[in-house]
Coordinates of C-alpha atoms and ligand atoms in Angstrom, one line a residue:
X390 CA 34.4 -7.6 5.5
X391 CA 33.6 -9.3 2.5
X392 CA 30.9 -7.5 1.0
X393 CA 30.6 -3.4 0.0
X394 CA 28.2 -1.0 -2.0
X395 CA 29.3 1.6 -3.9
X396 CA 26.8 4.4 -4.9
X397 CA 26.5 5.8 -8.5
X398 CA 24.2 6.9 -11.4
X399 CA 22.8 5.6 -14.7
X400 CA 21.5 7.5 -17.1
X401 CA 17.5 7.5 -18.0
X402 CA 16.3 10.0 -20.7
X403 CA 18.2 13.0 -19.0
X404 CA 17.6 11.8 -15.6
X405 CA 20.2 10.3 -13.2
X406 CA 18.5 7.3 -11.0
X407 CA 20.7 5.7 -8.1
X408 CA 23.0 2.8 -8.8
X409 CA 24.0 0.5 -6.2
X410 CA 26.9 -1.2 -6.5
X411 CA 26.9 -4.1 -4.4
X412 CA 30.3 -6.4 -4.6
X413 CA 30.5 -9.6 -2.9
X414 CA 34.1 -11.8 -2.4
X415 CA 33.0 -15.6 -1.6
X416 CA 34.9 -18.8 -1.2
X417 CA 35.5 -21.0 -4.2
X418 CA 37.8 -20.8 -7.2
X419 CA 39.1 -17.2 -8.7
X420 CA 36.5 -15.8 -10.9
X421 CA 34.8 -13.0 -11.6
X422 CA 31.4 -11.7 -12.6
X423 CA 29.6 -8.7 -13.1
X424 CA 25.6 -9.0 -13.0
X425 CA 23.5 -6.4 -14.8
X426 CA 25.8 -4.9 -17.7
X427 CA 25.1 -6.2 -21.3
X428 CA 27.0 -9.4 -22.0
X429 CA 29.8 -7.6 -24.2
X430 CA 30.2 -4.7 -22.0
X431 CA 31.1 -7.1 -18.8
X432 CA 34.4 -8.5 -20.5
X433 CA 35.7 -4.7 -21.2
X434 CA 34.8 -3.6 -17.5
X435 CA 36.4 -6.7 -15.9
X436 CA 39.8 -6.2 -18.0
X437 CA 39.9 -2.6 -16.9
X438 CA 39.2 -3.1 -13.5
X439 CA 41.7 -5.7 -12.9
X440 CA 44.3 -3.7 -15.1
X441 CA 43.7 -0.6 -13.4
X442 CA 44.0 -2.4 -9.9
X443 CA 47.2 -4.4 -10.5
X444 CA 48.7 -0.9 -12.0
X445 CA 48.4 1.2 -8.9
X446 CA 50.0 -2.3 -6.7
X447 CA 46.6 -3.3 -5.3
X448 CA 46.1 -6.8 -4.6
X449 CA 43.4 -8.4 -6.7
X450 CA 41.7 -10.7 -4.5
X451 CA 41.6 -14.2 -5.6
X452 CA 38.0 -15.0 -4.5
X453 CA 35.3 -15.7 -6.3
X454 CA 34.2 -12.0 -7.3
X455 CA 30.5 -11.0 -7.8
X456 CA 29.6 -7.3 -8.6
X457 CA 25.5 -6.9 -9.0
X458 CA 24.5 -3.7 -10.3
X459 CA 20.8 -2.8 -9.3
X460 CA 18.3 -2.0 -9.4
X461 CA 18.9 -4.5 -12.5
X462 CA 16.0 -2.7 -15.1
X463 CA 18.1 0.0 -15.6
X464 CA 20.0 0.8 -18.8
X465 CA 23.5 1.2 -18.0
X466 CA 26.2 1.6 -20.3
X467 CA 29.4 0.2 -18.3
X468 CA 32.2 2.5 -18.1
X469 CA 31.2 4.8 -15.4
X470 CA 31.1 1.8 -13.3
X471 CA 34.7 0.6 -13.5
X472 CA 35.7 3.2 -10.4
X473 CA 33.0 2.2 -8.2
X474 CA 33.4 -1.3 -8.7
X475 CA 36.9 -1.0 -7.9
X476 CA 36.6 0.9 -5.1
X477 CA 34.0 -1.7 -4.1
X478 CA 36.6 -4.5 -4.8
X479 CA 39.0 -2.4 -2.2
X480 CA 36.1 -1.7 -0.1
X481 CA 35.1 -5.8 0.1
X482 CA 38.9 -7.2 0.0
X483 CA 39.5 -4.9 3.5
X484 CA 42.5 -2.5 1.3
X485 CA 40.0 0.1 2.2
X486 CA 37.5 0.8 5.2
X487 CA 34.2 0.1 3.6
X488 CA 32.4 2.6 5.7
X489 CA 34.4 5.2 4.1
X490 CA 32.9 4.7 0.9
X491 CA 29.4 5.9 2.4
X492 CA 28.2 9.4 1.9
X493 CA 29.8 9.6 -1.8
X494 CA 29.0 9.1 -5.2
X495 CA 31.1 7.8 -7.6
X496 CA 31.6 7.6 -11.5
X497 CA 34.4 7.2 -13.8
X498 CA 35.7 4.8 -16.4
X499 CA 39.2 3.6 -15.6
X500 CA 42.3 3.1 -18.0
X501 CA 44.3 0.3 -18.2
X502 CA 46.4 2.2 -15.9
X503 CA 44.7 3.5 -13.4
X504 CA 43.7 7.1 -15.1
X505 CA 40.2 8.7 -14.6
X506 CA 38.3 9.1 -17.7
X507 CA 35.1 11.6 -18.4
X508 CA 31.7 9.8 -19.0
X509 CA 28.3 10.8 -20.5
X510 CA 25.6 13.0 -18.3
X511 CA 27.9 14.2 -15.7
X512 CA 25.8 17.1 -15.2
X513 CA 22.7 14.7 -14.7
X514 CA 24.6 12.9 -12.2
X515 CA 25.7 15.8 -10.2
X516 CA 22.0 17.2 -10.2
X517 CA 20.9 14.0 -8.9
X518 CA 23.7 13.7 -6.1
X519 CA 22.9 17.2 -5.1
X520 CA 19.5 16.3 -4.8
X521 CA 20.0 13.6 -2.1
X522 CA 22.9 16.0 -0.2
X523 CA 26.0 13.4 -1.7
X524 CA 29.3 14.6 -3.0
X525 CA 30.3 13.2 -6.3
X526 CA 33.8 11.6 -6.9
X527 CA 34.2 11.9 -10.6
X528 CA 37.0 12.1 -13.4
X529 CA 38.5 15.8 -13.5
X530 CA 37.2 16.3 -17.2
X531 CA 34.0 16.2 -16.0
X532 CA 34.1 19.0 -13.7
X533 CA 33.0 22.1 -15.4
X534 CA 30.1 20.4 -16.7
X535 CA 29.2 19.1 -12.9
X536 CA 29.7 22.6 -11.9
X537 CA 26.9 24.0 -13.7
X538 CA 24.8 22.3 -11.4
X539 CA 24.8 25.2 -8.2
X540 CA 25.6 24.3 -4.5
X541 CA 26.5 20.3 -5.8
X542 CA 29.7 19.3 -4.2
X543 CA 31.9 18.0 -6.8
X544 CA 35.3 16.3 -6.0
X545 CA 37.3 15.7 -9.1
X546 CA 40.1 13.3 -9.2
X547 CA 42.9 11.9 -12.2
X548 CA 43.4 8.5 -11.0
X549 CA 42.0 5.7 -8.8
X550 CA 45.0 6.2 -6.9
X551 CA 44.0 10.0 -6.1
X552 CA 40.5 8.5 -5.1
X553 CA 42.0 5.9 -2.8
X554 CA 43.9 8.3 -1.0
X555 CA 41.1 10.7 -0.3
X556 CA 38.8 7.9 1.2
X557 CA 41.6 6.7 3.0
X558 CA 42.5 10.1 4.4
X559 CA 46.2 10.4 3.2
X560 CA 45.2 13.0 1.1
X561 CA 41.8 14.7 0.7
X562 CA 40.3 15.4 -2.9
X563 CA 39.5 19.2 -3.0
X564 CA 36.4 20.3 -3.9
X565 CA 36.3 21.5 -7.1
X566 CA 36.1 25.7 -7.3
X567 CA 35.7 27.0 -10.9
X568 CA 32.8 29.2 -11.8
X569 CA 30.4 28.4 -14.7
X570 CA 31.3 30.4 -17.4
X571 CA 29.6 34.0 -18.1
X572 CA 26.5 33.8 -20.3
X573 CA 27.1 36.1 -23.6
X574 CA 26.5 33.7 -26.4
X575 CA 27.1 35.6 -29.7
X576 CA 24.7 35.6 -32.4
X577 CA 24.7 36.5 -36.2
X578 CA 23.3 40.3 -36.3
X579 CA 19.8 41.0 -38.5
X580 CA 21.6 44.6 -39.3
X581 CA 23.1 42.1 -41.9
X582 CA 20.2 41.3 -43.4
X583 CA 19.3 44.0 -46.0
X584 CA 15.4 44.5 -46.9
X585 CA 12.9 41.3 -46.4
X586 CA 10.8 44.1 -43.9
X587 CA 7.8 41.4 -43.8
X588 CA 10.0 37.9 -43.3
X589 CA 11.6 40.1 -40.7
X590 CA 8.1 41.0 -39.0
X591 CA 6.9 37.6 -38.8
X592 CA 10.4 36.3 -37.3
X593 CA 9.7 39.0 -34.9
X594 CA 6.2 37.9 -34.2
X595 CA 7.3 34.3 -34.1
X596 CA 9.5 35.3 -31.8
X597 CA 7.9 37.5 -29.0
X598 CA 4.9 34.8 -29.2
X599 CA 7.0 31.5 -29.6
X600 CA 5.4 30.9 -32.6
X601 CA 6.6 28.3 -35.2
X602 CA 7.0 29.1 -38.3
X603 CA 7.3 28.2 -41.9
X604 CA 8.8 30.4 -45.0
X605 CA 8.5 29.6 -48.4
X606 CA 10.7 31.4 -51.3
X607 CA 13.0 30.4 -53.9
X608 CA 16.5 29.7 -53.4
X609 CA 18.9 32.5 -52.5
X610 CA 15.9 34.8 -50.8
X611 CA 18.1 34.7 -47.4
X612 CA 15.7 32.2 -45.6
X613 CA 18.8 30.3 -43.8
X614 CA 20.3 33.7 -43.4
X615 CA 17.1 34.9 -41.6
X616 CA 16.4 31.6 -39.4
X617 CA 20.0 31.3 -38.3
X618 CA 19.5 35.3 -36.5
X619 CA 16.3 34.3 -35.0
X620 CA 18.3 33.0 -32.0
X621 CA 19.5 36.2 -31.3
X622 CA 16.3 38.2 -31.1
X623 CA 14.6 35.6 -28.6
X624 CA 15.0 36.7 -24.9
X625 CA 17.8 34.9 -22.5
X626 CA 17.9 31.5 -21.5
X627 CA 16.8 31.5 -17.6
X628 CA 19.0 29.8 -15.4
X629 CA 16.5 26.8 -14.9
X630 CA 16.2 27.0 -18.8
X631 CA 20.0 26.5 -19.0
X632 CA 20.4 23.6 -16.9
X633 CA 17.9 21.7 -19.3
X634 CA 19.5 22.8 -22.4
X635 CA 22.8 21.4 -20.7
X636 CA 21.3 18.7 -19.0
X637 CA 20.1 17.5 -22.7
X638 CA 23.4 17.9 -24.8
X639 CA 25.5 16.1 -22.0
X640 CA 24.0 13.0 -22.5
X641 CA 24.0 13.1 -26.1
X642 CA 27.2 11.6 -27.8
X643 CA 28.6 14.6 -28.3
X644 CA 27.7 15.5 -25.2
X645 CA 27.3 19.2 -23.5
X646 CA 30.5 22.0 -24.5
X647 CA 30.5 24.0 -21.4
X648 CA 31.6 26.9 -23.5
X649 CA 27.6 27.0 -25.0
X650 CA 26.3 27.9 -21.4
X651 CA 23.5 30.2 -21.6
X652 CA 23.3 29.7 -25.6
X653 CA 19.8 29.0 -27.4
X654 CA 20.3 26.0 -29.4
X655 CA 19.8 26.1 -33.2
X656 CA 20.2 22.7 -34.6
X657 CA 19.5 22.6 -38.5
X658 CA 19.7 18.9 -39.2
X659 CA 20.2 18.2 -43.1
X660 CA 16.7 16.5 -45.1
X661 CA 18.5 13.3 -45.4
X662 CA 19.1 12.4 -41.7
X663 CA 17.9 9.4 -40.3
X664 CA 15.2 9.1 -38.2
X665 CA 16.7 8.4 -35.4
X666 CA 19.3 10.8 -35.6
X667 CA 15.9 13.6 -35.6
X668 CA 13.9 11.7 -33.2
X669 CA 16.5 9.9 -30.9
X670 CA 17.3 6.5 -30.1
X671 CA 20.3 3.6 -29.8
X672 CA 20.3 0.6 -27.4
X673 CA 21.0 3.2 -25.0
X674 CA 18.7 5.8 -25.8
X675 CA 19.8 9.0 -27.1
X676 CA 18.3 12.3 -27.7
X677 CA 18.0 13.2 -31.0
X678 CA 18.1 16.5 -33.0
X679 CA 14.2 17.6 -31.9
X680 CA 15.2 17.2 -28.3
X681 CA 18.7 18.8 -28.7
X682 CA 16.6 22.1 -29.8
X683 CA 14.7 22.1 -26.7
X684 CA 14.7 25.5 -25.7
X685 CA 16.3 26.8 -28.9
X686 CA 15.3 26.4 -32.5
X687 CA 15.0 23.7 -34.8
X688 CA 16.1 25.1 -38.6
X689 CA 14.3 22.5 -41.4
X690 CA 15.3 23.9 -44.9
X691 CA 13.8 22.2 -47.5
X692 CA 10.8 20.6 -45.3
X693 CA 8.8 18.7 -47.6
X694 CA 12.4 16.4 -48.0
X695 CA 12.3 15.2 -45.1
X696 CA 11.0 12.0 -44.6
X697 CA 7.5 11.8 -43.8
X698 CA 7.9 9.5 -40.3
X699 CA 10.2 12.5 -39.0
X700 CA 7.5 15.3 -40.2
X701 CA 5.2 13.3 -38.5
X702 CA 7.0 12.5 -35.5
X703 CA 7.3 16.5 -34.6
X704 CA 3.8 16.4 -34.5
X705 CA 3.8 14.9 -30.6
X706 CA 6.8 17.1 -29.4
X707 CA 5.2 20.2 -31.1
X708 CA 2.1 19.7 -28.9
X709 CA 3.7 18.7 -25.2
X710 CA 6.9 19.9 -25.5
X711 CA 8.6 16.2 -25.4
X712 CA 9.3 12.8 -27.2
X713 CA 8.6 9.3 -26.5
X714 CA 11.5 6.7 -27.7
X715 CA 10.3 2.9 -27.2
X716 CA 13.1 0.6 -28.6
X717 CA 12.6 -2.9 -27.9
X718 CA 12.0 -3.3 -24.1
X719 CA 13.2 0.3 -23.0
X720 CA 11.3 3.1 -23.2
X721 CA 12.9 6.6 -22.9
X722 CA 11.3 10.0 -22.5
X723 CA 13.7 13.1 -23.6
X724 CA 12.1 17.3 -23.1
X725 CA 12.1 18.8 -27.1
X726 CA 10.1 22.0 -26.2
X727 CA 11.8 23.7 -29.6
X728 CA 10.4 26.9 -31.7
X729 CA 10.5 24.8 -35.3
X730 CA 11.0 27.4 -38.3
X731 CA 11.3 25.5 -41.5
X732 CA 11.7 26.6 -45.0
X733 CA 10.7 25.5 -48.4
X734 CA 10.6 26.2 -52.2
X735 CA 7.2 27.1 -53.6
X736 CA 8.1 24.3 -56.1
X737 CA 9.7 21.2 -56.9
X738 CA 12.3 23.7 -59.0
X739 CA 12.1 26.5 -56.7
X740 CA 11.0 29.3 -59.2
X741 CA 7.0 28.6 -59.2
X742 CA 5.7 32.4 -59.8
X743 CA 9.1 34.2 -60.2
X744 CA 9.1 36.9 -63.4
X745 CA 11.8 34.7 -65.3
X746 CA 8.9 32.0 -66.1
X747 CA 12.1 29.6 -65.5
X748 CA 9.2 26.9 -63.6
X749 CA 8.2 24.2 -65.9
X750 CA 6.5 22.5 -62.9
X751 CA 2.7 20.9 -63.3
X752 CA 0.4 22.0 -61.1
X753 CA -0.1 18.1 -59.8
X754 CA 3.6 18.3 -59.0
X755 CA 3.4 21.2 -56.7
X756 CA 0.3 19.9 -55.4
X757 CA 2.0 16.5 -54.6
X758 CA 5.3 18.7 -53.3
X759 CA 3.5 20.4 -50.8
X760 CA 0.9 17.4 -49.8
X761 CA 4.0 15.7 -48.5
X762 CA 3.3 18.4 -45.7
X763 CA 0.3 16.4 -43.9
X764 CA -2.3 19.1 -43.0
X765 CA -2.6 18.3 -39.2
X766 CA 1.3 19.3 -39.2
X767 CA 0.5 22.6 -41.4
X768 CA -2.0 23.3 -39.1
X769 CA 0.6 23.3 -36.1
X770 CA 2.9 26.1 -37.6
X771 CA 1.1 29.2 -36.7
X772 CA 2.7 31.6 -39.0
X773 CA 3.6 30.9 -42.7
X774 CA 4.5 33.3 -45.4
X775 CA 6.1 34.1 -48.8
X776 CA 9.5 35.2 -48.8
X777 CA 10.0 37.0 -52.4
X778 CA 13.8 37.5 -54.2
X779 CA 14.6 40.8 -52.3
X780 CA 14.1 43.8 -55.1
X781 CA 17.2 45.4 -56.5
X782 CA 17.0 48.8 -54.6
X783 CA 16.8 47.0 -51.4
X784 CA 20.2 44.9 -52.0
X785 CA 21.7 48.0 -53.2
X786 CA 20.7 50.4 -50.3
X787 CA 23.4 51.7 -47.9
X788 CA 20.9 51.6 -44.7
X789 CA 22.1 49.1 -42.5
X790 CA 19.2 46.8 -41.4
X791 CA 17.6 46.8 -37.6
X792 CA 20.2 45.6 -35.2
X793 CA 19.1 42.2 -33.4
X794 CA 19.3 44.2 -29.8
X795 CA 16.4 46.4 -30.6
X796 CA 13.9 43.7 -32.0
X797 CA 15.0 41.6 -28.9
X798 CA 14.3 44.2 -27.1
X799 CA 10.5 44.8 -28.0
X800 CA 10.2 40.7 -27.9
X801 CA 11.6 41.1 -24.6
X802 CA 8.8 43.2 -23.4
X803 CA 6.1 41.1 -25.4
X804 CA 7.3 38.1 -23.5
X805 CA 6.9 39.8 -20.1
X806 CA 3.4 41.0 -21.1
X807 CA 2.6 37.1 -21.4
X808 CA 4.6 36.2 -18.3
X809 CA 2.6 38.2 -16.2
X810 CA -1.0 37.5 -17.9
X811 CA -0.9 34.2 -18.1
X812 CA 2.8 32.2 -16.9
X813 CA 3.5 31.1 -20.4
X814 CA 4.2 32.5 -23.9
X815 CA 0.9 32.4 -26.2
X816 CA 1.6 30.0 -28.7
X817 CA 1.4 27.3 -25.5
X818 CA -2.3 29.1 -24.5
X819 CA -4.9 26.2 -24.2
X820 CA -8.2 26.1 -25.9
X821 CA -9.8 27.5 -22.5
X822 CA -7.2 30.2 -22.3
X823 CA -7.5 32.0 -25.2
X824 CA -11.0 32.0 -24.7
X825 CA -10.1 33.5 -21.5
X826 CA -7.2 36.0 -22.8
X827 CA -7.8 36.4 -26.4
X828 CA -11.0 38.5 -26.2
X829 CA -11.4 40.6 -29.1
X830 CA -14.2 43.1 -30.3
X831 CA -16.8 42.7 -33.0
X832 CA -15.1 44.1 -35.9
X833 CA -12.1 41.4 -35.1
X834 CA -14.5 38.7 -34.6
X835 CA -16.6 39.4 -38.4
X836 CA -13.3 39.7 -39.9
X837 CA -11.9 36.2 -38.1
X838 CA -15.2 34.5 -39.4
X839 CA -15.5 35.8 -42.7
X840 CA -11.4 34.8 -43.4
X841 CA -12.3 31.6 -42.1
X842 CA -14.7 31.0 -44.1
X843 CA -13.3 32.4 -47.2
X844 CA -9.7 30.2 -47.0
X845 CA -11.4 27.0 -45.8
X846 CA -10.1 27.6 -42.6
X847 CA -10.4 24.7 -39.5
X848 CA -11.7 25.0 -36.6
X849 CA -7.7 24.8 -35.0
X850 CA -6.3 27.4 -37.2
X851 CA -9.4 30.1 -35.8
X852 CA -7.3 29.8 -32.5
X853 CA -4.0 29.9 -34.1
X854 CA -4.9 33.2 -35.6
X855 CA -6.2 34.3 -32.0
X856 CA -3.3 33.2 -30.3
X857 CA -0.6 35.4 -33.0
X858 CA -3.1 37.7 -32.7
X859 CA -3.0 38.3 -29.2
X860 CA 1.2 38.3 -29.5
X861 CA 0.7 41.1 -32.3
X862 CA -1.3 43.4 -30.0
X863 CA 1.6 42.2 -27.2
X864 CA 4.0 43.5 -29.4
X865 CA 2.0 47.0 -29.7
X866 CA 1.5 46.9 -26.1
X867 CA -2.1 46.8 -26.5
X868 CA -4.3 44.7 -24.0
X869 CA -7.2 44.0 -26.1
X870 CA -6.6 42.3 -29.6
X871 CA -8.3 44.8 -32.5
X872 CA -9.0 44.2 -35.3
X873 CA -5.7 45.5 -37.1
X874 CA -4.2 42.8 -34.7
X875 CA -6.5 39.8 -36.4
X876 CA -6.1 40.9 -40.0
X877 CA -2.4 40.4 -39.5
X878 CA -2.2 37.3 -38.3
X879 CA -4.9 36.7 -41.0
X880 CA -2.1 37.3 -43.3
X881 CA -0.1 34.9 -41.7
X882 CA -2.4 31.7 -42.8
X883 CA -3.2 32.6 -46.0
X884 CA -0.8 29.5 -47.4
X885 CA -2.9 27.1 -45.6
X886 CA -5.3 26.6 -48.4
X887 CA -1.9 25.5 -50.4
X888 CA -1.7 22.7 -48.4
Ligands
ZN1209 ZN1 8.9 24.9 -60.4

């Protein structure tokens, strides 16, 4: 036998497509070449593959070695190949029956002597071998991440040596038997939070509707305070939810902590990160912040800082619930379904219509401050309000605040009011569907087109105020909006002729 395929995984967006490892051992001088890996990549994976081999007291044939990795278009960062090619350079070279390779997956980067190391996406990987009925080889680090992935067989191993013996049948690998962790991800508590009855409100609005959100208040009115609870008040991750939260952060760089199953993400990326550390990218693409909030929250304080590409750039993810990366020939597509709250200072020096008169700001420099907000992206966050310095008899009061349990509670049933109406929380209602769900009677209707007319309203933001609307009278159970329903989420827009 002089040829052997090995089958393994690459990593596409937070997908897992099949790898074949093909390794051929021809006649001619010793050499050996690896087609399909980035020029500087091949010399790394050939040194460890050879090392690794001549470690454990394999012979390294001395053919003329070619290893083709297809299909070729695939990105492919190297290291999780060295174990399958080696075990395709046993398979081809006769040290190991090559049929016993079939039926497996394999991934793992090698040491220089012979030691399994974890690589990126393993939980990717072991979706995708479940998917086509494989079991997956892969190093033992990797195992409670693989694990998440229900009913895939995963067989994790330390060394090449470990592998070699289970193919060979000295000594089978055992499959690998530890449960995912339980789910009780602990959130800061709102009962810290003392007064700020409205903010709280419209978090809890925000929340039972999946809303996003914007607050705007001077410095040290608790908005970071308030947005970091807002995790803890949404309802429970589902278990397909879960998977795609994981599925997302372990093919990241820092990849997936299986420790955070079942937690909502809240990322809070600082104003001056990069674009591409918000919107993802790399040679090898690589979600960024926006995606690494799917299914949680993503926390911009001091929004109109940010640079203008990235506030622009949420405008795609914040309608379809994903992000395109093209970087030079590749193109990757990453899930960022996230709830955005942001926060911002009315003014360049934050005290723009305090008491103290401290702000010395022109009105053309708060103008120009909040115009670096582009109006289509104001007109995606659904709820935006003032956040005032909490009053001195609310800071000084003994009575604790609402606990996070109760509000998630009412969300709780708000959401399943949605669930069963329509399959999908309101803020993600088409045009069509709100016309079909968000019904509401006359006196709703005159009030919706007179505060329409009277902020300058456009025609997007009158079903933004239908659809908070509709989660308002979710929230009191109702099943017809009314008009107390509207005027609130009235409230809610008023900022948008600041804009
Ligand atoms: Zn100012």
């Amino acid at each position: 036998m002089t040829v052997a395929t090995v089958a393994s995984r690459a990593l596409a967006g937070i997908d897992a497509p099949e790898v074949t490892v093909e390794v051929h051992l021809g006649p001619g001088l010793p050499a050996f070449h690896i087609v399909g890996l980035p020029d500087a990549e091949v010399r790394e994976a050939r040194d460890r593959v050879r090392a690794a081999l001549n470690h454990a007291h394999f012979e390294f044939p001395a053919r003329r070695i070619t290893v083709n990795l297809a299909p070729a278009e695939l990105p492919k960062d190297s290291s999780r190949f060295d174990l399958p090619i080696a075990l395709g350079i046993l398979g081809a070279s006769g040290q190991l029956a090559a049929d016993s390779l079939q039926g497996q997956e394999f991934a793992g980067e090698l040491s220089l002597t012979g030691e399994l190391r974890p690589v990126r996406g393993a939980l990717a990987m072991a979706l995708a071998a479940r998917g086509v009925g494989r079991a997956f080889v892969l190093p033992e680090g990797n195992a409670p991440q693989a694990a998440l992935a229900e009913g895939a067989r995963i067989l994790p191993a330390r060394t090449l040596l470990e592998v070699v013996a289970h193919l060979s049948e000295e000594a089978r690998l055992a499959e690998y038997a530890g449960t995912p962790p339980a789910r009780s991800p602990a959130y800061p508590d709102f009962s810290d939070v003392k007064g700020q009855q409205q903010v709280k409100r419209a978090l809890e609005v925000a929340a039972a509707g999946g809303h996003s959100l914007l607050m705007v208040g001077p410095p040290g009115t608790g908005k970071s305070m308030l947005a970091a609870r807002f995790p803890g008040i949404l309802p429970a991750l589902s278990e397909a939810e879960a998977l795609e939260v994981a599925a997302v952060h372990s093919v990241s760089s820092a990849g997936f902590d299986a420790l955070r199953w079942g937690e909502r993400p809240f990322r809070a990326p600082h104003h001056s990160a990069s674009s591409a550390a918000l919107v993802g990218g790399g040679n090898l693409p690589r979600p960024g912040e926006i995606s690494l909030a799917h299914h949680g929250i993503l926390f911009l304080d001091e929004l109109p800082e940010f640079d203008r590409d990235v506030l622009e750039a949420l405008r795609e993810p914040l309608e379809s619930g994903r992000i395109s990366i093209a970087r030079a020939a590749r193109q990757a597509q990453f899930p960022a379904r996230f709830q955005l709250v942001a926060a911002m200072n009315p003014c360049p020096c934050g005290h723009c219509g305090d008491r103290s008169g401290r702000c010395r700001c022109t009105p053309e420099r708060i103008a120009r401050y909040r115009g670096r907000i582009s109006g289509p992206l104001a007109d995606r966050i659904d709820i935006k309000l003032e956040v005032p310095p909490p009053r001195e008899t609310e800071l000084t009061a003994a009575l604790a605040g609402e606990s996070s349990e109760r509000i998630r509670a009412r969300v709780e049933a708000a959401r399943e009011r949605q669930r069963a109406r329509q399959g999908k929380p309101n803020a993600l209602l088409g045009t069509r569907e709100i016309d079909r769900h968000c019904g509401t009677d006359r006196e709703g209707d005159q009030l919706l087109r007179h505060a329409l007319a009277r902020l300058l309203l456009s025609a997007r933001a009158y079903h933004r105020v239908l659809r908070v609307a509709r989660t308002i009278a979710d929230l009191s159970a109702r099943s017809s909006i009314a008009a107390e329903h509207i005027a609130e989420a009235i409230q809610y827009r008023r900022l948008d002729a600041s804009f």
